[in-house]
Each structure stands twice: as C-alpha cells, then as structure tokens.
Short mmCIF file of C-alpha atoms in Angstrom, two decimals:
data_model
loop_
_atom_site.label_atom_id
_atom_site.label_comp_id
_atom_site.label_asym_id
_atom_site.label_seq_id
_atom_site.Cartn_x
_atom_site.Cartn_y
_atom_site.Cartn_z
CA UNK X 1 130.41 80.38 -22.32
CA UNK X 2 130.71 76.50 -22.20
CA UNK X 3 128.51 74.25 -20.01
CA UNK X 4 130.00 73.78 -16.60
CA UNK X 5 132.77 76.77 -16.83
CA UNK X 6 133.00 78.98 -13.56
CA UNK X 7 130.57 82.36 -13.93
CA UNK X 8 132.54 85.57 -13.89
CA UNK X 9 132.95 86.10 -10.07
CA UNK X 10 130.88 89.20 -11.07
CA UNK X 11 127.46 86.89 -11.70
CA UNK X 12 128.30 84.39 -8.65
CA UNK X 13 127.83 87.12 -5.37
CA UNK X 14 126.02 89.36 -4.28
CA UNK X 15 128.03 92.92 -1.89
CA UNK X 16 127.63 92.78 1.81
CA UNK X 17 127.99 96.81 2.21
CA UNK X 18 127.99 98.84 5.89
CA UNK X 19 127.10 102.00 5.06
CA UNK X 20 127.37 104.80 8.08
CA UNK X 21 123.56 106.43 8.87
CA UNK X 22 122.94 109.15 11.27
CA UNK X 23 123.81 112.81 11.73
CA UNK X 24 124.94 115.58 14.31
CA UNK X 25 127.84 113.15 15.28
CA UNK X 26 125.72 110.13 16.17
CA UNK X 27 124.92 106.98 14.02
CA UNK X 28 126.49 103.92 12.81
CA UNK X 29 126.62 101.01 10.02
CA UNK X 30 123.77 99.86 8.75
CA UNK X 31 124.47 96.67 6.54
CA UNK X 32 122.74 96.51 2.92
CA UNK X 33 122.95 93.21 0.25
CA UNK X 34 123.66 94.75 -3.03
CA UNK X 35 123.88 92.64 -6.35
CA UNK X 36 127.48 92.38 -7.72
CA UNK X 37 127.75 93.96 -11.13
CA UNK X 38 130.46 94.57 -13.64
CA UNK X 39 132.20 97.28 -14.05
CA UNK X 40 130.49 98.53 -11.17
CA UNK X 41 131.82 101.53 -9.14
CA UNK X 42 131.54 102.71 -5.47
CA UNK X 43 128.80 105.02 -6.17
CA UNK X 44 126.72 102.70 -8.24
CA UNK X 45 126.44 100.52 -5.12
CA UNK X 46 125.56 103.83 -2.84
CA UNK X 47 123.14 104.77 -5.76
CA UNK X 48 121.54 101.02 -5.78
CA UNK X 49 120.81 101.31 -2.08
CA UNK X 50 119.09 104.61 -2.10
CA UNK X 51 116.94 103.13 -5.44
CA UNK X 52 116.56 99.79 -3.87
CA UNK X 53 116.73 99.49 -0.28
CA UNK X 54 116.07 103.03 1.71
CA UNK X 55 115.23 106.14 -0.35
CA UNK X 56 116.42 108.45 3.06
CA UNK X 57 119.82 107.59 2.37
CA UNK X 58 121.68 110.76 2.10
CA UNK X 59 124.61 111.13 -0.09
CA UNK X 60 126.36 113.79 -2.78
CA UNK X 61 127.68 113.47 -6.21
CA UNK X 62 126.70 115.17 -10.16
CA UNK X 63 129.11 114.62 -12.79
CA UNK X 64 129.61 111.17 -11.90
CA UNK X 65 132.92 111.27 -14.69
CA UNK X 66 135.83 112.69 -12.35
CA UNK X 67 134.82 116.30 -12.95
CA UNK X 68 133.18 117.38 -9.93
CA UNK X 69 134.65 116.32 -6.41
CA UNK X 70 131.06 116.05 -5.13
CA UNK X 71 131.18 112.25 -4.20
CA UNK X 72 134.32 111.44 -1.94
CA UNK X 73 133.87 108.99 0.68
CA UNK X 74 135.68 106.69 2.94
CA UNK X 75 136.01 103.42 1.22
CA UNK X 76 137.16 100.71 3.74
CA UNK X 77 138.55 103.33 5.98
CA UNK X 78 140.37 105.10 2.81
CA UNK X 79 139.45 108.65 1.09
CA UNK X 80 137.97 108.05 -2.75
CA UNK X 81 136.41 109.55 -5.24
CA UNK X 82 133.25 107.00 -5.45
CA UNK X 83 132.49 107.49 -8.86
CA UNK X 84 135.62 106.61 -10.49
CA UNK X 85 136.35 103.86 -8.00
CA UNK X 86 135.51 100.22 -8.99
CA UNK X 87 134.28 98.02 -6.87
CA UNK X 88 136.96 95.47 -7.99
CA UNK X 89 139.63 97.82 -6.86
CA UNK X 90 138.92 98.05 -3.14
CA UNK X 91 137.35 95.10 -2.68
CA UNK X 92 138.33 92.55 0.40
CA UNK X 93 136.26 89.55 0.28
CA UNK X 94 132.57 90.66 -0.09
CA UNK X 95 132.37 93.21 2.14
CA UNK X 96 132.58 97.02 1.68
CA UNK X 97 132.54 99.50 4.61
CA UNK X 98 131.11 103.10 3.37
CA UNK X 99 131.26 106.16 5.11
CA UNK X 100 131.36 109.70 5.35
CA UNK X 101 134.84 111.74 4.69
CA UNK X 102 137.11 112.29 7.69
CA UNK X 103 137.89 115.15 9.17
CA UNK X 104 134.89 117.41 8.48
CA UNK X 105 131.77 117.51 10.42
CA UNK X 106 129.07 114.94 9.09
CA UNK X 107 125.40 116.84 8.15
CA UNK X 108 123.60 113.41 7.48
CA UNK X 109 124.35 109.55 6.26
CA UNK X 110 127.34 110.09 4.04
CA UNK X 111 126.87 113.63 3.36
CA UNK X 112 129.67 116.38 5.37
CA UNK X 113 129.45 119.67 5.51
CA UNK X 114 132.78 121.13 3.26
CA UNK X 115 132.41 124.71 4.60
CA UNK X 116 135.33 124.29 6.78
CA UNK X 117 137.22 122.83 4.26
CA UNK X 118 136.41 126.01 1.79
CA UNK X 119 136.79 128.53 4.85
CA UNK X 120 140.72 127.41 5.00
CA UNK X 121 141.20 127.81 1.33
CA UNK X 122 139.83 131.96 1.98
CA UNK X 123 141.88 131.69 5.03
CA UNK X 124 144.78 130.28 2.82
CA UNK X 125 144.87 133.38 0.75
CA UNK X 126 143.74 130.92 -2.01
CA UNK X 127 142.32 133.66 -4.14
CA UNK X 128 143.74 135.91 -6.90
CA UNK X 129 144.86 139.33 -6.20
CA UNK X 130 144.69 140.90 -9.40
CA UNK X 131 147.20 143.32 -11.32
CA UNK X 132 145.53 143.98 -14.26
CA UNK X 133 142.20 145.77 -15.36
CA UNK X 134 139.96 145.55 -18.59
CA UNK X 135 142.65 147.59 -20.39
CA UNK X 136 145.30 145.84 -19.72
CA UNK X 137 147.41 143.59 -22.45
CA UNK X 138 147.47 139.94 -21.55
CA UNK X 139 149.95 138.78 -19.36
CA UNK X 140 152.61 136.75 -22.04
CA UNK X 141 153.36 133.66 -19.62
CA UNK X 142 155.54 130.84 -21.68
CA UNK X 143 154.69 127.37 -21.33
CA UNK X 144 157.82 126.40 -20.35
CA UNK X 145 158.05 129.39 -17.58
CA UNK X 146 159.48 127.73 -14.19
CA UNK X 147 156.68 129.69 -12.50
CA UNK X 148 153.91 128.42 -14.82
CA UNK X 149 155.27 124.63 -14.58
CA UNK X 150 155.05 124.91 -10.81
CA UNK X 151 151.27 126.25 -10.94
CA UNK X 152 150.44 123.92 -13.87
CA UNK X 153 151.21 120.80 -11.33
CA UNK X 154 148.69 121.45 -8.83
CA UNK X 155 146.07 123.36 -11.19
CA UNK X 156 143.59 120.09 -11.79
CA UNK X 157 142.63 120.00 -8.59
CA UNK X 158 139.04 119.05 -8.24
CA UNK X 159 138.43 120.42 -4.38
CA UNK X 160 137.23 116.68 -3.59
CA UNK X 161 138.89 117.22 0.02
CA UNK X 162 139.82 113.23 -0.49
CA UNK X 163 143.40 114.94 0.36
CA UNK X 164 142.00 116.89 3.35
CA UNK X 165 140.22 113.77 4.30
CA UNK X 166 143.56 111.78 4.19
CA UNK X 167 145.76 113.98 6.23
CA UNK X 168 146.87 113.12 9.46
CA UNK X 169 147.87 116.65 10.77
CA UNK X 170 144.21 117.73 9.62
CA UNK X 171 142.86 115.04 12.16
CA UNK X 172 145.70 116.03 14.92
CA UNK X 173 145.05 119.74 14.29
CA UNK X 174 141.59 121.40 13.35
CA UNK X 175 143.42 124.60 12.86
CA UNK X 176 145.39 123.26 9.87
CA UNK X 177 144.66 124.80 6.61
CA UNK X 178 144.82 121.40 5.05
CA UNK X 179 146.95 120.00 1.50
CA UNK X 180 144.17 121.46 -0.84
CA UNK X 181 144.26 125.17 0.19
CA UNK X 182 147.92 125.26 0.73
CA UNK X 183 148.39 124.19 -2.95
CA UNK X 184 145.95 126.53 -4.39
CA UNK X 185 148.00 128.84 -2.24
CA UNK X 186 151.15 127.88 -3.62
CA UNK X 187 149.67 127.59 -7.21
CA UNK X 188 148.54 131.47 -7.03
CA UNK X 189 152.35 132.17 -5.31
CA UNK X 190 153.48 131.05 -8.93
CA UNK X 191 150.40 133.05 -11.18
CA UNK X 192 152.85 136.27 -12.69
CA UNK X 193 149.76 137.60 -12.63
CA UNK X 194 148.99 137.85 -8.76
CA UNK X 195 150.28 140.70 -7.52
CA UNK X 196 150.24 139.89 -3.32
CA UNK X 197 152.56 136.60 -2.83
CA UNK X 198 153.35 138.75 0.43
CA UNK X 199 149.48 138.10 2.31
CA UNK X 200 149.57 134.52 0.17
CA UNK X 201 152.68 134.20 2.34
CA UNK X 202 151.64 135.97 5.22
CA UNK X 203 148.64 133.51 5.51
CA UNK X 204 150.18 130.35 5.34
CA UNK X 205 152.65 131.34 7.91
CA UNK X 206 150.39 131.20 10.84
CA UNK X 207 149.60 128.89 13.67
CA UNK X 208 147.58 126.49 10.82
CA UNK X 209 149.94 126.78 7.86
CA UNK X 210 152.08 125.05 6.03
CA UNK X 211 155.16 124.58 8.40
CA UNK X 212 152.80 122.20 10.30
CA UNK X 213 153.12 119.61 7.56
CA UNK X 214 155.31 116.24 8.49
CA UNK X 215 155.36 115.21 4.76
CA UNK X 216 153.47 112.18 5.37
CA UNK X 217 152.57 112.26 2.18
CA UNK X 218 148.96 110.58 2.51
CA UNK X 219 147.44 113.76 0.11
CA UNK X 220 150.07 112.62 -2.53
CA UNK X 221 149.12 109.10 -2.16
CA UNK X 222 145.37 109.52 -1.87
CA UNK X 223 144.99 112.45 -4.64
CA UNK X 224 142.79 111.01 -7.01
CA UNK X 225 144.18 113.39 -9.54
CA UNK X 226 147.77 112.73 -9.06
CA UNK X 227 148.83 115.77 -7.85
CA UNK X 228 151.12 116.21 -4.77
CA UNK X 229 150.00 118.71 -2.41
CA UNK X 230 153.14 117.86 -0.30
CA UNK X 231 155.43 119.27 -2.80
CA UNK X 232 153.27 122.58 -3.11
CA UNK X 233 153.72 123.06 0.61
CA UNK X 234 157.46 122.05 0.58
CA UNK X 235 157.26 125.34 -2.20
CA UNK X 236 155.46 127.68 0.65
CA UNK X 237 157.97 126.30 3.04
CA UNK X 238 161.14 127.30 1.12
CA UNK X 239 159.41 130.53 -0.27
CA UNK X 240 158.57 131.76 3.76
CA UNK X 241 161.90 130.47 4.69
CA UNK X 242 164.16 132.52 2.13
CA UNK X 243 161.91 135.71 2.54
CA UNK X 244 162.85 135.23 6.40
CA UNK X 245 166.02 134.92 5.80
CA UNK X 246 166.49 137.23 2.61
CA UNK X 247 163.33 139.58 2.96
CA UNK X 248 162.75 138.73 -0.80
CA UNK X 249 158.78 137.31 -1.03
CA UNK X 250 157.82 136.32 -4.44
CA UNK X 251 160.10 136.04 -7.00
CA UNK X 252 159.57 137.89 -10.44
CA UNK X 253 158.53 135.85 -13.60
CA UNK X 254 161.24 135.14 -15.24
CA UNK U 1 150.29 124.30 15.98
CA UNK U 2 153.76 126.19 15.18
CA UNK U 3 155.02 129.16 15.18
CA UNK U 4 156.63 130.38 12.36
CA UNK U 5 159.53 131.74 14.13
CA UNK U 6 160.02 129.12 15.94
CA UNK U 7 159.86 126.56 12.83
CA UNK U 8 162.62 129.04 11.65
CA UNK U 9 164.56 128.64 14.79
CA UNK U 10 164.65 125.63 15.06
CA UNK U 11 165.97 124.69 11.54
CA UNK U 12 168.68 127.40 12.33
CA UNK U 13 169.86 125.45 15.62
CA UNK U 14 169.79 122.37 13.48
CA UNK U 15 171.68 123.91 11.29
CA UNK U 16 174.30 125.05 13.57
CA UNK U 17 174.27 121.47 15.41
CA UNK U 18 174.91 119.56 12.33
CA UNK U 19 179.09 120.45 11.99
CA UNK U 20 179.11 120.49 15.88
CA UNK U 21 178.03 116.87 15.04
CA UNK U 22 180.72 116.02 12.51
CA UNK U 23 183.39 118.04 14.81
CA UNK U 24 182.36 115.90 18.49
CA UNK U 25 182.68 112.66 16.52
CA UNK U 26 185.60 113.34 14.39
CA UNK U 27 187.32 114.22 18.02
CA UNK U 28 185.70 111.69 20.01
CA UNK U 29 187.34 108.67 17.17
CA UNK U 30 190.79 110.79 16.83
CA UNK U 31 190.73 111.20 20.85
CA UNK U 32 190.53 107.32 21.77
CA UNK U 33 193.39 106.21 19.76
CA UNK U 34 195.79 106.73 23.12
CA UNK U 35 193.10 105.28 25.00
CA UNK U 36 190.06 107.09 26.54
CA UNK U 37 191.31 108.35 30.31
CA UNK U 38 189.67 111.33 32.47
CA UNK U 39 193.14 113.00 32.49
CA UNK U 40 193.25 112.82 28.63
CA UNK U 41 189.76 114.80 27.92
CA UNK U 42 190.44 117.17 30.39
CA UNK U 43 193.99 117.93 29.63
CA UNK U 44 192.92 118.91 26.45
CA UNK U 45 189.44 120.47 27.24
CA UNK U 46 190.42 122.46 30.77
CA UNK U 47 191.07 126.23 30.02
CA UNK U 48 190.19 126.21 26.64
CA UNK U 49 187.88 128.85 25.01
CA UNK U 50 187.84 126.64 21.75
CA UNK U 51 186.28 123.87 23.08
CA UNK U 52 184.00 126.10 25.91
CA UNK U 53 182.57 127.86 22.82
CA UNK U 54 182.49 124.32 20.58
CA UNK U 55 180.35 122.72 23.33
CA UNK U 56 178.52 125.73 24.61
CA UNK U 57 177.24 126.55 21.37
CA UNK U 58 176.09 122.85 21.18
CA UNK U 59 173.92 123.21 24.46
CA UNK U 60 172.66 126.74 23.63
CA UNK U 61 171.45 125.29 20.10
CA UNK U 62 170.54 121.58 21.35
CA UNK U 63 168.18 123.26 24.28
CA UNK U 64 166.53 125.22 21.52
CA UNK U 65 166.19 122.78 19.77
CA UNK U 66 165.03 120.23 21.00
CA UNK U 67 162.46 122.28 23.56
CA UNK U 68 160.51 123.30 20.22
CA UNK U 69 160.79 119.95 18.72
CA UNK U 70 158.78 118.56 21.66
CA UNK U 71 156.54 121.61 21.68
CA UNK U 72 154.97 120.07 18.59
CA UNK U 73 154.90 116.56 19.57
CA UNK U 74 153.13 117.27 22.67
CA UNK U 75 150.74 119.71 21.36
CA UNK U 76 150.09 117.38 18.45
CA UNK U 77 149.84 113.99 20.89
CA UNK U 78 147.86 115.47 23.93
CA UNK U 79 145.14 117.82 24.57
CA UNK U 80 147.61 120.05 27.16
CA UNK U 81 146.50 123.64 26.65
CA UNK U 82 149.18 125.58 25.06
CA UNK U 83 149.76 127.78 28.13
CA UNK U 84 150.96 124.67 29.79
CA UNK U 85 153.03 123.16 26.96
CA UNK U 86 154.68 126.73 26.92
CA UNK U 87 155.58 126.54 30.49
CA UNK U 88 156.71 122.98 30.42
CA UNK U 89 158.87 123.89 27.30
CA UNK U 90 160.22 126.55 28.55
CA UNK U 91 161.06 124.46 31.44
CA UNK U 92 162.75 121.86 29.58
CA UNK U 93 164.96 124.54 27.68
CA UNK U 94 166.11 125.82 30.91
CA UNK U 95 166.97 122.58 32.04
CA UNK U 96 168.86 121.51 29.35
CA UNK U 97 170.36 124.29 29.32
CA UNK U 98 171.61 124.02 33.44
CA UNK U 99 172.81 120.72 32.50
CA UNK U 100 174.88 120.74 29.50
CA UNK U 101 176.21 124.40 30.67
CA UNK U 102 177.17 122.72 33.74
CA UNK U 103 178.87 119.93 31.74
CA UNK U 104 180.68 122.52 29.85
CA UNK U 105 181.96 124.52 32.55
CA UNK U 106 183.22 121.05 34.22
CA UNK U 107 185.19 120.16 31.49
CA UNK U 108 186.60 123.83 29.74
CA UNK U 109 187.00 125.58 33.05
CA UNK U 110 190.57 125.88 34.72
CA UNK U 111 190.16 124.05 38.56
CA UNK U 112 187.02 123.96 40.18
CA UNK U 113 184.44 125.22 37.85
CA UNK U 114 181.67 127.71 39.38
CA UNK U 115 178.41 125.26 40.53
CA UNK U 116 180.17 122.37 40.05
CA UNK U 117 180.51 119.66 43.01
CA UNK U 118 183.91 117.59 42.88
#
C-alpha cells in the first residue's frame, strides 16, 4: 500500500460492543473495546471478549459454519445467526449492541434456555408418525411430487429459533407454538410417509396454533436459511380450513 | 389466542359480507342518480323481504364478525383475562346486533316498525 493512502477502515478502529450480563431476568450492558478485524464475524467479537476481557462471559455456539443453530443472538436489537454474520454487515458506526434471543427465558449472559422453544415443536405434533416397519419396501416419493416440493422448502431448517426470536405474536402470546414448529409441522403434513396428518392437524388447531399468525412475515425475513415459515403456516391454515369445511385431512400422495 | 372455530367463523361472515359489500354500493351509486331523499330509500326499502334479508344478513354477519375480530386485538393488546374479553365480546355482538337490527326493521318494515321511536 502506498505511503500516505487511507488504512482499510478495518486497521483504523477499534468495536465499542454492549454486551447484556446477568441472569434470572436481571442484568444489563456491559460495554467491551474489541479490536476491529477483517472478515470478522459477530461471534468472533463475543469469542474475543470471553478470551480477552472476562472469561465468565456466558455464551453458546459449535459448528461455527451455519450447521448448528447453537449461536443466535440479538444483533442491534435483530435475531442472527452470530457466526455467519459479519461484523461489516450490521454495523452502525462503531458500536454493536449484543444480547440474548427474544422471547425465551435468559439462563445467563447471552445464553437462553430453548426448552420452551423445543416443548412447542412436541406440542406441534412436529414428530413422525410412522407407517412402515423394518419389512417394509421404501416409500417411492418423486422429486418432483407436489407433496415432497412443499416439505423440501422448509426441510433445512437449523432450529436456531432466530425465527421464534423474530416473531411478534411469539412476544404478544407465550402460548404460540412459534414459525419453527409450525413448519416442521407442516413439513411432516407433506412426508407420504406420516401416517397421522389428523393429530399434526389437530395440534396446530388449538388456542397456540397456527391461525394466530398475522403474516408479518419477520420469520421469512429473519430466517437465516431462507426459508419462509409464513408460507408453511399459510399450508396448515388452508389444510385445517378445507378439512373443516370438507372433512378431508391430509391429502394422499399423488 | 383463537379459537379455531371462531377463526373459521369469522372468515365465513367475511365471506358472506363481501357481495353484501358489492350489492350496498352498487345500490347506494344506482340509488342517488334521482337524488338521495328519505322518501326515496324508504319507498323502495319499506315492506320488502329482499332488502330485510339483504341487510339483516349484513348485521347478523357484521356483529360476528367484527366481535371476534376485536376478541383478538384485545387479547393480543391488553392483559384483560379472557373471561372478561368474552363477556365484553359478547357484549359488543349483542349490541351490534340491537343496532343494525333496529336499523333494519326501521327501514324494511311496513309503518311503525316494532322498538322503533318516530
């Protein structure tokens, strides 16, 4: 780089981050300087501060590559999956605000406790009901089978709750089984091979299902996969609608 | 926090309001080319069981309607306990209903309609 050229804005600062401390409902943000680095993502600069500053900073993540859904947090007051989130990407001026996901209970720092979040998908249905046993052929599904395209769209989901964590109705309504377990709902609805779409229907029909869903949209916009848990429950909607209407629950594979 | 029944109900009564809709306005732009006179609405409205069933079907569906719809908003937007958002919804359905079927009888029924002051 030539003599008197600006450094890459990378070399020039340094990250003014709040983090949120405490536990049990109670804390607040705790402000940490953290050297700017390229390339570097939201959970590099949570990772610096726990190697740098304070070792008792809590916090969750493994694969560290998109795989996982461990590390979601709020990033400036928006769900994100911290490890595939640059710093570049979020930042306004030099300050980041870092705290624990919305909407679930907070265990310690930036850590939550997701058991509510994986009680709804149980209480979702959100679990196969099988057909077949060990002697069975394999079920012959075609790519191109409507039923298979509308499971295929919401299959990646990584359970990162960054959806859950987005949702207004969520924060409005604890009942609310949430974006994440109504897909995986409505992504079973489609599997030819589960044989109960009547108790996958049956669940999301109560006081917490899917008809309390105002298609915001924030899961769709926040989804770090891409998926759009709004058109899943849009599915459950029409499928409880035209079995109340027809008495016809899942349809047959085609 | 919905009810599934009533999420169904209430897309049903929205479903029945939307040619009511299309029929009031349709009449209400054909009915003002003469000009728009007391004598003119009623002359065509008094005695008739078309328009008595037209307009009553409106305030049966509209009450419905409309009671649920506001269910949800206030259960969503305050911490009322449910009991009392029943109650008050119920109320309001009632209400609406009183109103609009006294409306409706004041226009559709022949001389001085039943509960209706002149």
């Amino acid at each position: 780089m030539p003599d008197g050229s600006p450094k890459p804005e990378t070399e020039q600062r340094s990250l003014r981050v709040k983090v949120w401390r405490g536990s049990g409902g109670e804390g607040g943000y705790e402000t940490f300087e953290v050297p700017r680095q390229p390339s570097q993502t939201i959970l590099d600069v949570v990772t610096w501060i726990q190697q740098h500053s304070d070792p008792n900073l809590t916090y969750r993540f493994a694969c560290r590559v998109g795989m996982c859904g461990s590390c979601a947090m709020m990033v400036n007051d928006e769900p994100r999956w911290t490890c595939r989130t640059h710093v570049d990407r979020v930042l306004k001026g030099d300050e980041l605000r870092i705290a624990p996901l919305r909407n679930l209970p907070v265990i310690k720092d930036l850590v939550t406790d997701m058991d509510p979040f994986f009680d709804k998908w149980v209480s979702a249905e959100a679990r196969h009901h099988p057909t077949a046993d060990r002697h069975s052929d394999f079920a012959a599904i075609t790519p191109d089978d409507p039923h298979r395209l509308e499971a295929s769209s919401g299959i990646e989901c990584i359970n990162c709750a960054v959806c859950y964590a987005a949702c207004d109705t969520v924060a409005g309504n604890p009942d609310y089984l949430g974006p994440a377990a109504l897909q995986r709902a409505w992504t079973l609805f489609n599997d030819a091979r589960d044989e109960d779409g009547d108790a996958i229907l049956d669940a999301v029909s109560g006081t917490g299902g899917c008809h309390n869903c105002h298609s915001m949209g924030s899961c769709a916009h926040y989804c770090p996969n891409e998926l759009n848990p709004m058109t899943a429950i849009a599915g459950l909607k029409r499928a409880t609608a035209r079995r109340f209407l027809t008495g016809r629950g899942k349809r047959k594979p085609s | 926090m919905i009810d599934f029944r009533l999420y169904m109900l209430q897309r049903l009564s929205a479903l029945i309001m939307v040619p009511l809709v299309f029929g009031h306005i349709a009449v209400m732009i054909y009915a003002v080319q003469d000009g728009l006179t007391a004598a003119e609405i009623l002359g065509r409205t008094q005695g008739s069981i078309m328009w008595f069933l037209f307009y009553g079907s409106f305030v049966v569906a509209v009450s419905v309607h409309a009671a649920i719809g506001l269910r949800t908003i206030i259960s969503e937007w305050t911490a009322m306990p449910m009991r009392l958002v029943n109650i008050l919804c119920w109320s309001i359905m009632a209400g609406l209903l009183l109103l609009g079927g006294r409306a409706v009888l004041a226009v559709t029924w022949l001389g001085q309609a039943p509960g209706v002051l002149s």
